[in-house]
PDB file of N, CA and C in Angstrom:
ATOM      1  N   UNK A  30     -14.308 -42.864  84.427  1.00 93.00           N
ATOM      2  CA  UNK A  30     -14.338 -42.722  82.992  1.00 93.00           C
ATOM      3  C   UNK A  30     -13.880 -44.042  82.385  1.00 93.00           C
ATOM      4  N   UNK A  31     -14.796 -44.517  81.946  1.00 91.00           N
ATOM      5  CA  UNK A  31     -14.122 -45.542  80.585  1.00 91.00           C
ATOM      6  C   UNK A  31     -13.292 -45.312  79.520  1.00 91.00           C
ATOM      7  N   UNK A  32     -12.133 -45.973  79.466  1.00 94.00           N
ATOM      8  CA  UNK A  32     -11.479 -45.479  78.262  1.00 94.00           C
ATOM      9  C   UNK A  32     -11.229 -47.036  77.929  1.00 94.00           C
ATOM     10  N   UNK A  33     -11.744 -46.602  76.122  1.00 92.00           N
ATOM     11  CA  UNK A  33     -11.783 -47.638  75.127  1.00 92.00           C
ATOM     12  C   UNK A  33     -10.591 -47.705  73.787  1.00 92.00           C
ATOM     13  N   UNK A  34      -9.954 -48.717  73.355  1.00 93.00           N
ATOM     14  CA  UNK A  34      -9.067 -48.167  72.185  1.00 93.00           C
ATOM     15  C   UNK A  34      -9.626 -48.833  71.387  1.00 93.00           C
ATOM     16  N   UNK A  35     -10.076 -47.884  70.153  1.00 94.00           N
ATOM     17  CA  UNK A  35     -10.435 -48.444  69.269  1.00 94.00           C
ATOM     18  C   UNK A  35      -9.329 -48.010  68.035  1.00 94.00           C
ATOM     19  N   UNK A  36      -9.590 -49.193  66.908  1.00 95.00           N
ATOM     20  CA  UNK A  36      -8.906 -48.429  65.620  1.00 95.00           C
ATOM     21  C   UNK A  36      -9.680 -48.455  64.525  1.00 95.00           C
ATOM     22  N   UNK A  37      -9.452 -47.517  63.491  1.00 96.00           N
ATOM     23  CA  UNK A  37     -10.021 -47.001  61.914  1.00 96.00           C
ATOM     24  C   UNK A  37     -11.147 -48.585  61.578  1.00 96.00           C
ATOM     25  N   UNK A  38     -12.312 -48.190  61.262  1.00 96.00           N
ATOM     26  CA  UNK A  38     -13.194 -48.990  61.275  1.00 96.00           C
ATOM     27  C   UNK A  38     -14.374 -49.657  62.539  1.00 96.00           C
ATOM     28  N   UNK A  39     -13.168 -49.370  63.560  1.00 97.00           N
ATOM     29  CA  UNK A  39     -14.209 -49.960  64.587  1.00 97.00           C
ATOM     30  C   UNK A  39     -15.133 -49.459  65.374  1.00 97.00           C
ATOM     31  N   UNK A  40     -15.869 -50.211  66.059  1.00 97.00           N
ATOM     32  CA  UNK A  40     -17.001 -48.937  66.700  1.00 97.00           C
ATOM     33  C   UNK A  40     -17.703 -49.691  67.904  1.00 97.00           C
ATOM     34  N   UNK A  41     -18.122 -49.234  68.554  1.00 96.00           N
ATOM     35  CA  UNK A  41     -19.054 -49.202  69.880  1.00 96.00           C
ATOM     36  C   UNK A  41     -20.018 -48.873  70.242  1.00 96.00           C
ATOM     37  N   UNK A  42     -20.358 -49.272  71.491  1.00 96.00           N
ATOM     38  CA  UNK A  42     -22.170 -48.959  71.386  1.00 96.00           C
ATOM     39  C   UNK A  42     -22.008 -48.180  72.855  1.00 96.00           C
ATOM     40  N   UNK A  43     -23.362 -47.182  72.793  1.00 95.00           N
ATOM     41  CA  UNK A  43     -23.232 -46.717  74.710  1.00 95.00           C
ATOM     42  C   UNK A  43     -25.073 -47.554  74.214  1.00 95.00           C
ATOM     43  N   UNK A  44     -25.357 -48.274  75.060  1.00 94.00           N
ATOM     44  CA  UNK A  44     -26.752 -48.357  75.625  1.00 94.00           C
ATOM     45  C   UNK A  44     -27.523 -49.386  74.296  1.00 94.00           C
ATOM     46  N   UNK A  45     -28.548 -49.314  73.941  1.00 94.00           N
ATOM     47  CA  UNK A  45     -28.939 -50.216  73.186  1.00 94.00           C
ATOM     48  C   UNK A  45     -28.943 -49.629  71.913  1.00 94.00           C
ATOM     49  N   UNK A  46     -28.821 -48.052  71.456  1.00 95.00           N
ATOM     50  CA  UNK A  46     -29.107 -47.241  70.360  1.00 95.00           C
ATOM     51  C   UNK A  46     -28.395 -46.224  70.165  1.00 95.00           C
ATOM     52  N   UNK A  47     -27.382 -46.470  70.300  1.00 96.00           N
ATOM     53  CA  UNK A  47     -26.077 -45.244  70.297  1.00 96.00           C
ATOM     54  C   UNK A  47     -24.770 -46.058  69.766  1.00 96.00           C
ATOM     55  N   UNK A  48     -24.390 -46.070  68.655  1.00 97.00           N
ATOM     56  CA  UNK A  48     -23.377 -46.713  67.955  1.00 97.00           C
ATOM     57  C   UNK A  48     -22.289 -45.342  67.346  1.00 97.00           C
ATOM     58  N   UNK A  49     -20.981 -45.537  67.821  1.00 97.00           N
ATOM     59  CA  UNK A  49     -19.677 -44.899  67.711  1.00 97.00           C
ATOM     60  C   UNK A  49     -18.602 -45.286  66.537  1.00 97.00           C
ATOM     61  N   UNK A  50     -18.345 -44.869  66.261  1.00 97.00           N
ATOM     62  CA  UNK A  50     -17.833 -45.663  64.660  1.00 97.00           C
ATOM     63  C   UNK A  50     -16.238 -44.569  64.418  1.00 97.00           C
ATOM     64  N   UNK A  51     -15.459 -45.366  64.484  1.00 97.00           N
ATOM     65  CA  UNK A  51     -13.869 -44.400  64.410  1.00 97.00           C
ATOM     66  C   UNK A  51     -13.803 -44.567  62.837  1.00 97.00           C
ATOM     67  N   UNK A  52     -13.799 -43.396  62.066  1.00 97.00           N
ATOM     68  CA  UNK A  52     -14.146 -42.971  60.836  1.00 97.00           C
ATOM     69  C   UNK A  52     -12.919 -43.161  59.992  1.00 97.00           C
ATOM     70  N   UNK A  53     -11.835 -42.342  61.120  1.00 96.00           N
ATOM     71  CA  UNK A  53     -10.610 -41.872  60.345  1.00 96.00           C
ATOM     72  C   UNK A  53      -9.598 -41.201  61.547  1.00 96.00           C
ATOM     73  N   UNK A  54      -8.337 -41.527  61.116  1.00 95.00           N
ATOM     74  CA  UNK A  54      -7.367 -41.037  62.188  1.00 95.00           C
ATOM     75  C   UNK A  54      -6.272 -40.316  61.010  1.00 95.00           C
ATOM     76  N   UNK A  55      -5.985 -39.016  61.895  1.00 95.00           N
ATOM     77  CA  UNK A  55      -4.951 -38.149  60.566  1.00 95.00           C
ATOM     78  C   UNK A  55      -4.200 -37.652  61.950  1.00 95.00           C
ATOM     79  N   UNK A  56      -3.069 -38.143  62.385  1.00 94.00           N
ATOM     80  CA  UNK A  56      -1.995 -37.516  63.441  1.00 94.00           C
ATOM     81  C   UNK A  56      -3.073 -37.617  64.984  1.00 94.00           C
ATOM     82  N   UNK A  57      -3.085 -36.682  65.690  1.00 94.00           N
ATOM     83  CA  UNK A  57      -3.843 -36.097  66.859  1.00 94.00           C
ATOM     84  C   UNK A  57      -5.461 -36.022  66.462  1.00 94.00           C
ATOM     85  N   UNK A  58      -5.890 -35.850  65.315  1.00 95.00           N
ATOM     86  CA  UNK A  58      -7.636 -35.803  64.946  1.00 95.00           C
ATOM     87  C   UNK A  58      -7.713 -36.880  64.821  1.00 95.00           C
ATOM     88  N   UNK A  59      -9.254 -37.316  65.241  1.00 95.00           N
ATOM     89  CA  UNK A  59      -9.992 -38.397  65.270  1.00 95.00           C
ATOM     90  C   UNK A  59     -11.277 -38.292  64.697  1.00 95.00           C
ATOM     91  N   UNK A  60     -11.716 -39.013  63.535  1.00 97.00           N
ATOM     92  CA  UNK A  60     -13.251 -38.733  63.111  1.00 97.00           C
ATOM     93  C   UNK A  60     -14.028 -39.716  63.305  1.00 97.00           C
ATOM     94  N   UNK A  61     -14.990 -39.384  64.405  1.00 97.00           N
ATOM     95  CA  UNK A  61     -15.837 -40.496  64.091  1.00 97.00           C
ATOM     96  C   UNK A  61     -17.351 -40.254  63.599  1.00 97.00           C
ATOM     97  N   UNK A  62     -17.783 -41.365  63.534  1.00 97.00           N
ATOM     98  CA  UNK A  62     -19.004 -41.114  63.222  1.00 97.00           C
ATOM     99  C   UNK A  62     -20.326 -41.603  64.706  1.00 97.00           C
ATOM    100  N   UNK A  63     -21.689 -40.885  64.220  1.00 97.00           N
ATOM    101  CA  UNK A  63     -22.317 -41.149  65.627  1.00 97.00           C
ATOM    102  C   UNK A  63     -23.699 -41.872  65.007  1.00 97.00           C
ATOM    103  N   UNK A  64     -24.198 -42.853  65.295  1.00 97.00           N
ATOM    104  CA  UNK A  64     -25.561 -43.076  65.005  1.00 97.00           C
ATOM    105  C   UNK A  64     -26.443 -43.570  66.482  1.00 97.00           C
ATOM    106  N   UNK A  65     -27.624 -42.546  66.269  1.00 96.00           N
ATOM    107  CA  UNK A  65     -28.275 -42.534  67.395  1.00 96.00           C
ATOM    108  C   UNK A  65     -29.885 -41.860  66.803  1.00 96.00           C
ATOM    109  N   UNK A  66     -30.821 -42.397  67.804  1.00 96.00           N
ATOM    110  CA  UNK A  66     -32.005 -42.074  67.337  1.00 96.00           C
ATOM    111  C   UNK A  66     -32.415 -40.615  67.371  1.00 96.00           C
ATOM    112  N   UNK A  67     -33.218 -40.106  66.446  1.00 95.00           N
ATOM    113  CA  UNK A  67     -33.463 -38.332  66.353  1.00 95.00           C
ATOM    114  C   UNK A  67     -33.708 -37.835  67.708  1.00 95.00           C
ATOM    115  N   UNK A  68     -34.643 -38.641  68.807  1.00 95.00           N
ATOM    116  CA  UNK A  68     -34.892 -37.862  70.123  1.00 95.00           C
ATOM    117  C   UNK A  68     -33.771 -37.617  70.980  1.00 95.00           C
ATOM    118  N   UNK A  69     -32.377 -38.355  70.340  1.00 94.00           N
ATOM    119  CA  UNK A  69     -30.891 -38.262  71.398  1.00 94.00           C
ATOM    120  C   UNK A  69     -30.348 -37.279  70.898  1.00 94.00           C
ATOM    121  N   UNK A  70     -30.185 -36.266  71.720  1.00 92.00           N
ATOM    122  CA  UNK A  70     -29.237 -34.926  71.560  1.00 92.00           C
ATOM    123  C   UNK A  70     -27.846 -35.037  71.692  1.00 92.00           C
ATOM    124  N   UNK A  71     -27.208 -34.877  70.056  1.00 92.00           N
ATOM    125  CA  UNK A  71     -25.444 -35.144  70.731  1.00 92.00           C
ATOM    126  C   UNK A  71     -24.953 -33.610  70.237  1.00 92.00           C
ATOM    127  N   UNK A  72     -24.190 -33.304  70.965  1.00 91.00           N
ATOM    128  CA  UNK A  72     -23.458 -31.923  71.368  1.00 91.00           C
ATOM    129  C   UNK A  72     -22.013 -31.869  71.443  1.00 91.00           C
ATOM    130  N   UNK A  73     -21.380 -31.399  70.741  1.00 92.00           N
ATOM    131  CA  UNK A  73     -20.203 -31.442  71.315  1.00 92.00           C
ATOM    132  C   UNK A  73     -20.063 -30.410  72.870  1.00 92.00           C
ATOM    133  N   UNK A  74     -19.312 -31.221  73.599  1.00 92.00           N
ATOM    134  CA  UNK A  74     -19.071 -30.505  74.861  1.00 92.00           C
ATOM    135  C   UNK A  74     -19.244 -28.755  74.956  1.00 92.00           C
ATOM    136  N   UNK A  75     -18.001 -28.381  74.315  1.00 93.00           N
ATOM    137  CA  UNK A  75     -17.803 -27.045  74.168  1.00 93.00           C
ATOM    138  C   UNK A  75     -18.471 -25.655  73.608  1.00 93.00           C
ATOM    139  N   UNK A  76     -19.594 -26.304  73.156  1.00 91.00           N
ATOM    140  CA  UNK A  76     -20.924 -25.779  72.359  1.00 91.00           C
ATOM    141  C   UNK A  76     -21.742 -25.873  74.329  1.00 91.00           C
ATOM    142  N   UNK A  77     -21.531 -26.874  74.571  1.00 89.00           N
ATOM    143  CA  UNK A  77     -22.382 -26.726  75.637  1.00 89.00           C
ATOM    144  C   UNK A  77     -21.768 -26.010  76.852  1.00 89.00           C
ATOM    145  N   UNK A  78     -20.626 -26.295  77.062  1.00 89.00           N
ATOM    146  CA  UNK A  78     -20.135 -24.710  77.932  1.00 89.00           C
ATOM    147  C   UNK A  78     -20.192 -23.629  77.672  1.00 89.00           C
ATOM    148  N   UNK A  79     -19.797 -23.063  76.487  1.00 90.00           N
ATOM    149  CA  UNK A  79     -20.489 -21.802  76.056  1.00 90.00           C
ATOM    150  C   UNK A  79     -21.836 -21.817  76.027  1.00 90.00           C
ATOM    151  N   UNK A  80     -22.392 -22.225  76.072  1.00 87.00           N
ATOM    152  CA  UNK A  80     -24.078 -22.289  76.345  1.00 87.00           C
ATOM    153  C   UNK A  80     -24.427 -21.829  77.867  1.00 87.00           C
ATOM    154  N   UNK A  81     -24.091 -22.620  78.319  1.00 87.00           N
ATOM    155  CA  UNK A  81     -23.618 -22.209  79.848  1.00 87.00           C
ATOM    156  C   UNK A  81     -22.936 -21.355  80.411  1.00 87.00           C
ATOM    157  N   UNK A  82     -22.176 -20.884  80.235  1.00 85.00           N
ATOM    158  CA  UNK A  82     -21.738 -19.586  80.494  1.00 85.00           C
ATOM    159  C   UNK A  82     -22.283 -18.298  80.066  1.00 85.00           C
ATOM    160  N   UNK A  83     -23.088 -18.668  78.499  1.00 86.00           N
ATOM    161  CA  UNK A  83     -23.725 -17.484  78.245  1.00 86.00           C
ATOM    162  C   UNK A  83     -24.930 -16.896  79.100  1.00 86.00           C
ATOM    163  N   UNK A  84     -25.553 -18.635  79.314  1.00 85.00           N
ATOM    164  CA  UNK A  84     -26.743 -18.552  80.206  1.00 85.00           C
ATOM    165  C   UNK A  84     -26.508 -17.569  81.705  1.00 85.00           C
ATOM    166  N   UNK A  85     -25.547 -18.115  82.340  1.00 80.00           N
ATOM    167  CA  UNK A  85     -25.343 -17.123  83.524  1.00 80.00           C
ATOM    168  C   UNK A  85     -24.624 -15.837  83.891  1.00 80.00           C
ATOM    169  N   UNK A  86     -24.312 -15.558  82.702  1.00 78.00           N
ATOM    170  CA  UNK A  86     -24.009 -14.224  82.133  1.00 78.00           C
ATOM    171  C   UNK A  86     -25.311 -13.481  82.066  1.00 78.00           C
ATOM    172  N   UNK A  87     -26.014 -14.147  81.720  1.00 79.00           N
ATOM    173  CA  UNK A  87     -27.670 -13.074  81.136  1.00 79.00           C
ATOM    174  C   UNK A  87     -27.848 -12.834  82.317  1.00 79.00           C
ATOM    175  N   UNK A  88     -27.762 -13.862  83.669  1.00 75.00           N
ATOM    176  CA  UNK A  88     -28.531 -13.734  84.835  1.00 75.00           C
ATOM    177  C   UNK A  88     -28.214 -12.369  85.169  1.00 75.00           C
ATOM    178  N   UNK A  89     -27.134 -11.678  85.295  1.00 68.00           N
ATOM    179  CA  UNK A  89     -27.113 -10.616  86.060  1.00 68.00           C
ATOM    180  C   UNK A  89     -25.637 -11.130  86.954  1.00 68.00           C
ATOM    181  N   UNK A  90     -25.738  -9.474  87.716  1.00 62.00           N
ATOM    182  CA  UNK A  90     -24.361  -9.916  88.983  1.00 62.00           C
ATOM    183  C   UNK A  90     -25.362 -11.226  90.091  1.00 62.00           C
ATOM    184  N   UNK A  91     -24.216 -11.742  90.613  1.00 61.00           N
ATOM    185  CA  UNK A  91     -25.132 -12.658  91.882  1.00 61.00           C
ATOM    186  C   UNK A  91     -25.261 -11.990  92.568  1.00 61.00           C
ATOM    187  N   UNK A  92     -26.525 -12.549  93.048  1.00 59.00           N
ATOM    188  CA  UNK A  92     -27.290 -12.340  94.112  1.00 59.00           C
ATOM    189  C   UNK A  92     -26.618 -12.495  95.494  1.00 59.00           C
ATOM    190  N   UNK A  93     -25.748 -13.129  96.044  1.00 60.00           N
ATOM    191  CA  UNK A  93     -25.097 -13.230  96.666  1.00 60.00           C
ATOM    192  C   UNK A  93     -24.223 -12.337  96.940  1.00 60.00           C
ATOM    193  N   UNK A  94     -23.415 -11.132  95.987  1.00 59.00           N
ATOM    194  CA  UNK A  94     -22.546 -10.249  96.112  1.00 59.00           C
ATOM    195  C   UNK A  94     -23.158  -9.406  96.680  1.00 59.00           C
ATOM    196  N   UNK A  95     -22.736  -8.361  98.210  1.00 65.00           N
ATOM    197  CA  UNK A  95     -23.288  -6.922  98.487  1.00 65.00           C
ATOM    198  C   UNK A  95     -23.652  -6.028  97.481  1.00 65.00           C
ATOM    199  N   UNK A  96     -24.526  -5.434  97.180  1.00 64.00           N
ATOM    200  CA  UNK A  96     -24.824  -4.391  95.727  1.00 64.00           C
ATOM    201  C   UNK A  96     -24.175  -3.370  96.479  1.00 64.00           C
ATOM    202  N   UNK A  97     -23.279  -2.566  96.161  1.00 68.00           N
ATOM    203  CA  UNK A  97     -23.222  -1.191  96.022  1.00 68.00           C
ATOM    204  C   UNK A  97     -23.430  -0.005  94.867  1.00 68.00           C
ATOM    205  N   UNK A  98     -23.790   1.052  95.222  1.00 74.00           N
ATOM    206  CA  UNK A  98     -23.847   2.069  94.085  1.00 74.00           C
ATOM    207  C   UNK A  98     -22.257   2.616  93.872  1.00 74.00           C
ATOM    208  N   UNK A  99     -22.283   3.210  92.933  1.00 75.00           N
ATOM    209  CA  UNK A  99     -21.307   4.256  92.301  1.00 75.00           C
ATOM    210  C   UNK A  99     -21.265   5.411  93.219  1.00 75.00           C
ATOM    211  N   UNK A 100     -21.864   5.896  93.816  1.00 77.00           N
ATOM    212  CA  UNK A 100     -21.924   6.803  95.025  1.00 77.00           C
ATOM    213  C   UNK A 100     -21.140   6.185  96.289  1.00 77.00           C
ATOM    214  N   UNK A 101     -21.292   4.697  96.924  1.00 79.00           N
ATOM    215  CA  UNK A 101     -20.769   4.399  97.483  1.00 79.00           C
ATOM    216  C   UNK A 101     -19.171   3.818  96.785  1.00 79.00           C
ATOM    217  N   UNK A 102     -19.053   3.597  96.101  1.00 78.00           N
ATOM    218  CA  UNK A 102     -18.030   3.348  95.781  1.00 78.00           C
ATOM    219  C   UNK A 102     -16.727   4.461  95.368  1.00 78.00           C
ATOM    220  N   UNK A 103     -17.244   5.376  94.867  1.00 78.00           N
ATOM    221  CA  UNK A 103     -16.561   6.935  94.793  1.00 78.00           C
ATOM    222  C   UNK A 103     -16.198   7.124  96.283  1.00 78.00           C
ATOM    223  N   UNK A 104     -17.000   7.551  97.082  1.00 80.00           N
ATOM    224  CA  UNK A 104     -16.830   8.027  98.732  1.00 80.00           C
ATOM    225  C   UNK A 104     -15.456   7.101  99.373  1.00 80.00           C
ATOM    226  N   UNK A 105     -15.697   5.518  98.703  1.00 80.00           N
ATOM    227  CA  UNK A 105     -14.909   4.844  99.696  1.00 80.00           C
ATOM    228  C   UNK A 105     -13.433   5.234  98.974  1.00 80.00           C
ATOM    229  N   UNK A 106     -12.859   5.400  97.518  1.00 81.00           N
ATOM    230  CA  UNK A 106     -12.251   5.824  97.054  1.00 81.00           C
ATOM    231  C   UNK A 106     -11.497   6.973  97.581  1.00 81.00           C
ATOM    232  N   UNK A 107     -12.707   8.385  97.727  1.00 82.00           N
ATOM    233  CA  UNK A 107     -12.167   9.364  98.411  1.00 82.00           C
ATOM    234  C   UNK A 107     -11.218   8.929  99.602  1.00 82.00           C
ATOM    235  N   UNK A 108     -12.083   8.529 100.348  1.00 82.00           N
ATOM    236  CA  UNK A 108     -11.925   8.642 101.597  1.00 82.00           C
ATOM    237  C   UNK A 108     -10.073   7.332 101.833  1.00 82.00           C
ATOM    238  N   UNK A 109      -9.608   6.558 100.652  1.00 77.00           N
ATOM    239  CA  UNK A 109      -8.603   6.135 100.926  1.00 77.00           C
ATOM    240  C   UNK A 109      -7.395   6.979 100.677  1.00 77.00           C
ATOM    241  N   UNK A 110      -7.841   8.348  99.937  1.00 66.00           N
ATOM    242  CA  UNK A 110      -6.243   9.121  99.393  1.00 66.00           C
ATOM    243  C   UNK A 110      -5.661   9.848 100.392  1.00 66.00           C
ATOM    244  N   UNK A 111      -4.729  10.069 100.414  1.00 63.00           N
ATOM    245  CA  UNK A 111      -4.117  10.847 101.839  1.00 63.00           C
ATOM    246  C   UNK A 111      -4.040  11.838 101.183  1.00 63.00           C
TER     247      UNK A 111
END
């Protein structure tokens, strides 16, 4: 990971068309600004983990886990009570 310090006003580039601009600093928040061309998708991270998690949520249980029924799972129940 690169880590850069910038302060209020200054800004950076990733690549030839992606310019970072530190907007404003108030305590612990940081605002910046982003300029980048319309085909570059910027996301904040956490939009994209929940994205992701929702996604493999839809999938279903894995495929990988033994399926059992509710029938088998009752029986094995029974069968632990003394």
């Amino acid at each position: 990971m690169l880590v850069i310090r910038r302060r209020q006003g200054e800004a950076f580039l990733i690549g030839d068309s992606v310019e970072i601009e530190i907007l404003d600093i108030e305590g612990s928040q940081v605002k910046i600004g982003i300029r980048a061309p319309r085909e570059v998708t910027v996301l904040r991270k956490e939009i994209v983990s929940t994205r992701q998690a929702n996604l493999e949520s839809a999938q279903g249980p894995d495929a990988s886990l033994p399926a059992t029924s509710l029938e088998d799972t009752l029986r094995r129940l029974r069968e632990r009570k003394p």
